[in-house]
Amino acid sequence: MLSWPALFALEKDKGYRIRDRLPDSGDSGSVIWDWLRQPTSQVEVAELQGCEVLLAGMHVSEVKDKWKWTQNASGIYSTHSFKESFKELSLNLETSACIISVKGCRWVLAKCNIFIWRSGLDHIPTKCALIKRNIPVESNLCVFCNE
């Protein structure tokens, strides 16, 4: 809707899905439109052409989408694999620059982006970090395992 507001206004069913408009994977054909009327204005035609360029050659398949964690061989995400990857990255960090870039990543919550950024700069107030900065803490032992 944001990319093509004039086309969205012409659409009969505002709740359609892309797979409803693309031909089956075995078919070769154009997009199946369902307009209130045909696009006629210069803006509508320009939006339609831009949309068709993006959709050209796309096919729908029944395969489910899946995520793959590329930081380990199994492709399965774990907290341990994240920590190991982060340790490797932090060895390459200079004190003034963070190698992990989360700027512009809108699917990650802002508070997560800030946490990752602060952890890359070693500014998370863990016991170890507080002790390093000579801030007094009750004990330097882990609260969970007392090590």
mmCIF file of C-alpha atoms in Angstrom:
data_model
loop_
_atom_site.group_PDB
_atom_site.id
_atom_site.type_symbol
_atom_site.label_atom_id
_atom_site.label_comp_id
_atom_site.label_asym_id
_atom_site.label_seq_id
_atom_site.Cartn_x
_atom_site.Cartn_y
_atom_site.Cartn_z
ATOM 1 C CA MET A 1 0.000 0.000 0.000
ATOM 2 C CA LEU A 2 2.791 2.457 0.798
ATOM 3 C CA SER A 3 4.633 1.787 -2.445
ATOM 4 C CA TRP A 4 1.625 2.011 -4.728
ATOM 5 C CA PRO A 5 -1.191 3.991 -3.055
ATOM 6 C CA ALA A 6 -3.066 4.669 -6.300
ATOM 7 C CA LEU A 7 -3.135 0.948 -7.159
ATOM 8 C CA PHE A 8 -4.234 0.088 -3.622
ATOM 9 C CA ALA A 9 -7.148 2.505 -4.012
ATOM 10 C CA LEU A 10 -8.197 0.666 -7.209
ATOM 11 C CA GLU A 11 -8.026 -2.805 -5.646
ATOM 12 C CA LYS A 12 -11.388 -4.474 -4.929
ATOM 13 C CA ASP A 13 -10.160 -6.734 -2.123
ATOM 14 C CA LYS A 14 -7.877 -4.775 0.224
ATOM 15 C CA GLY A 15 -6.998 -7.945 2.171
ATOM 16 C CA TYR A 16 -5.552 -9.925 -0.725
ATOM 17 C CA ARG A 17 -2.278 -11.831 -0.558
ATOM 18 C CA ILE A 18 0.471 -11.798 -3.159
ATOM 19 C CA ARG A 19 -0.037 -15.501 -3.848
ATOM 20 C CA ASP A 20 -3.639 -14.702 -4.850
ATOM 21 C CA ARG A 21 -2.347 -12.416 -7.595
ATOM 22 C CA LEU A 22 0.572 -14.432 -8.995
ATOM 23 C CA PRO A 23 0.013 -17.416 -11.285
ATOM 24 C CA ASP A 24 0.764 -20.931 -10.005
ATOM 25 C CA SER A 25 4.402 -21.992 -10.219
ATOM 26 C CA GLY A 26 3.685 -24.217 -13.234
ATOM 27 C CA ASP A 27 1.949 -21.469 -15.183
ATOM 28 C CA SER A 28 3.629 -18.707 -17.060
ATOM 29 C CA GLY A 29 1.510 -15.630 -17.135
ATOM 30 C CA SER A 30 1.069 -12.169 -15.840
ATOM 31 C CA VAL A 31 -0.265 -10.965 -12.534
ATOM 32 C CA ILE A 32 -3.986 -11.511 -11.921
ATOM 33 C CA TRP A 33 -5.442 -8.100 -11.040
ATOM 34 C CA ASP A 34 -8.882 -7.385 -9.560
ATOM 35 C CA TRP A 35 -9.551 -3.666 -10.046
ATOM 36 C CA LEU A 36 -12.618 -1.540 -9.391
ATOM 37 C CA ARG A 37 -11.723 -0.028 -12.773
ATOM 38 C CA GLN A 38 -8.679 -0.160 -15.036
ATOM 39 C CA PRO A 39 -5.770 2.179 -14.166
ATOM 40 C CA THR A 40 -6.077 5.242 -16.389
ATOM 41 C CA SER A 41 -4.322 8.190 -14.805
ATOM 42 C CA GLN A 42 -0.631 8.798 -15.391
ATOM 43 C CA VAL A 43 0.146 8.072 -11.705
ATOM 44 C CA GLU A 44 -1.811 4.801 -11.726
ATOM 45 C CA VAL A 45 -0.148 3.588 -14.929
ATOM 46 C CA ALA A 46 3.328 4.519 -13.626
ATOM 47 C CA GLU A 47 2.687 2.648 -10.358
ATOM 48 C CA LEU A 48 1.396 -0.375 -12.266
ATOM 49 C CA GLN A 49 4.501 -0.471 -14.457
ATOM 50 C CA GLY A 50 6.776 -0.217 -11.403
ATOM 51 C CA CYS A 51 4.873 -2.978 -9.645
ATOM 52 C CA GLU A 52 4.985 -5.283 -12.678
ATOM 53 C CA VAL A 53 8.745 -4.777 -13.018
ATOM 54 C CA LEU A 54 9.224 -5.938 -9.411
ATOM 55 C CA LEU A 55 6.897 -8.919 -9.823
ATOM 56 C CA ALA A 56 8.266 -10.046 -13.209
ATOM 57 C CA GLY A 57 9.552 -13.600 -13.067
ATOM 58 C CA MET A 58 8.209 -14.284 -9.558
ATOM 59 C CA HIS A 59 6.538 -17.600 -8.901
ATOM 60 C CA VAL A 60 4.601 -18.918 -5.929
ATOM 61 C CA SER A 61 5.619 -22.211 -4.371
ATOM 62 C CA GLU A 62 4.171 -24.291 -1.565
ATOM 63 C CA VAL A 63 7.536 -24.529 0.221
ATOM 64 C CA LYS A 64 7.450 -22.990 3.687
ATOM 65 C CA ASP A 65 9.828 -20.143 4.462
ATOM 66 C CA LYS A 66 12.609 -20.977 6.870
ATOM 67 C CA TRP A 67 15.302 -19.138 8.767
ATOM 68 C CA LYS A 68 18.892 -20.313 8.784
ATOM 69 C CA TRP A 69 21.520 -19.210 11.310
ATOM 70 C CA THR A 70 24.651 -18.783 9.205
ATOM 71 C CA GLN A 71 27.033 -18.497 12.138
ATOM 72 C CA ASN A 72 27.298 -22.256 12.718
ATOM 73 C CA ALA A 73 27.361 -25.334 10.499
ATOM 74 C CA SER A 74 24.037 -26.793 11.675
ATOM 75 C CA GLY A 75 22.124 -23.665 10.658
ATOM 76 C CA ILE A 76 20.229 -23.750 13.955
ATOM 77 C CA TYR A 77 20.300 -20.693 16.212
ATOM 78 C CA SER A 78 21.365 -21.062 19.818
ATOM 79 C CA THR A 79 22.391 -18.603 22.474
ATOM 80 C CA HIS A 80 25.739 -20.378 22.709
ATOM 81 C CA SER A 81 26.427 -19.959 18.972
ATOM 82 C CA PHE A 82 25.496 -16.275 19.216
ATOM 83 C CA LYS A 83 27.878 -15.776 22.139
ATOM 84 C CA GLU A 84 30.692 -17.545 20.282
ATOM 85 C CA SER A 85 30.103 -15.465 17.155
ATOM 86 C CA PHE A 86 29.964 -12.324 19.242
ATOM 87 C CA LYS A 87 33.231 -13.233 20.997
ATOM 88 C CA GLU A 88 34.922 -13.682 17.620
ATOM 89 C CA LEU A 89 33.597 -10.342 16.451
ATOM 90 C CA SER A 90 34.539 -8.546 19.642
ATOM 91 C CA LEU A 91 38.142 -9.658 19.226
ATOM 92 C CA ASN A 92 38.147 -7.548 16.068
ATOM 93 C CA LEU A 93 36.627 -4.531 17.788
ATOM 94 C CA GLU A 94 38.554 -1.394 18.351
ATOM 95 C CA THR A 95 37.677 0.458 21.536
ATOM 96 C CA SER A 96 35.893 3.245 19.705
ATOM 97 C CA ALA A 97 34.032 1.317 17.004
ATOM 98 C CA CYS A 98 31.476 -1.448 17.054
ATOM 99 C CA ILE A 99 31.641 -3.969 14.202
ATOM 100 C CA ILE A 100 27.997 -5.024 14.588
ATOM 101 C CA SER A 101 25.702 -2.740 12.662
ATOM 102 C CA VAL A 102 22.031 -2.811 13.566
ATOM 103 C CA LYS A 103 21.169 0.639 12.251
ATOM 104 C CA GLY A 104 18.140 0.541 10.000
ATOM 105 C CA CYS A 105 17.134 -2.990 10.985
ATOM 106 C CA ARG A 106 13.442 -2.356 11.601
ATOM 107 C CA TRP A 107 12.355 -5.901 12.366
ATOM 108 C CA VAL A 108 14.463 -5.865 15.518
ATOM 109 C CA LEU A 109 12.964 -3.927 18.424
ATOM 110 C CA ALA A 110 14.681 -0.631 19.221
ATOM 111 C CA LYS A 111 15.559 -1.760 22.738
ATOM 112 C CA CYS A 112 17.269 -4.863 21.268
ATOM 113 C CA ASN A 113 19.207 -2.692 18.814
ATOM 114 C CA ILE A 114 20.356 -0.471 21.670
ATOM 115 C CA PHE A 115 21.305 -3.487 23.800
ATOM 116 C CA ILE A 116 23.388 -5.012 20.974
ATOM 117 C CA TRP A 117 25.066 -1.673 20.308
ATOM 118 C CA ARG A 118 25.874 -1.178 24.004
ATOM 119 C CA SER A 119 27.151 -4.741 24.360
ATOM 120 C CA GLY A 120 29.433 -4.219 21.360
ATOM 121 C CA LEU A 121 30.898 -1.221 23.139
ATOM 122 C CA ASP A 122 31.111 -3.224 26.401
ATOM 123 C CA HIS A 123 28.719 -0.846 28.155
ATOM 124 C CA ILE A 124 26.348 -3.403 29.670
ATOM 125 C CA PRO A 125 26.524 -3.084 33.490
ATOM 126 C CA THR A 126 27.447 -6.687 34.294
ATOM 127 C CA LYS A 127 29.305 -7.471 37.507
ATOM 128 C CA CYS A 128 32.536 -8.013 35.586
ATOM 129 C CA ALA A 129 32.147 -4.699 33.751
ATOM 130 C CA LEU A 130 31.388 -2.844 36.997
ATOM 131 C CA ILE A 131 34.432 -4.359 38.699
ATOM 132 C CA LYS A 132 36.605 -3.378 35.704
ATOM 133 C CA ARG A 133 35.435 0.218 36.138
ATOM 134 C CA ASN A 134 36.235 0.142 39.883
ATOM 135 C CA ILE A 135 32.580 0.402 40.869
ATOM 136 C CA PRO A 136 31.992 -1.371 44.188
ATOM 137 C CA VAL A 137 29.775 -4.457 44.137
ATOM 138 C CA GLU A 138 28.868 -6.762 47.048
ATOM 139 C CA SER A 139 30.639 -9.771 45.629
ATOM 140 C CA ASN A 140 32.346 -10.676 42.389
ATOM 141 C CA LEU A 141 30.828 -14.178 42.484
ATOM 142 C CA CYS A 142 28.092 -15.234 40.073
ATOM 143 C CA VAL A 143 24.641 -14.925 41.678
ATOM 144 C CA PHE A 144 23.530 -18.185 40.056
ATOM 145 C CA CYS A 145 26.464 -20.555 40.535
ATOM 146 C CA ASN A 146 28.629 -18.693 43.112
ATOM 147 C CA GLU A 147 31.776 -19.058 41.005
#
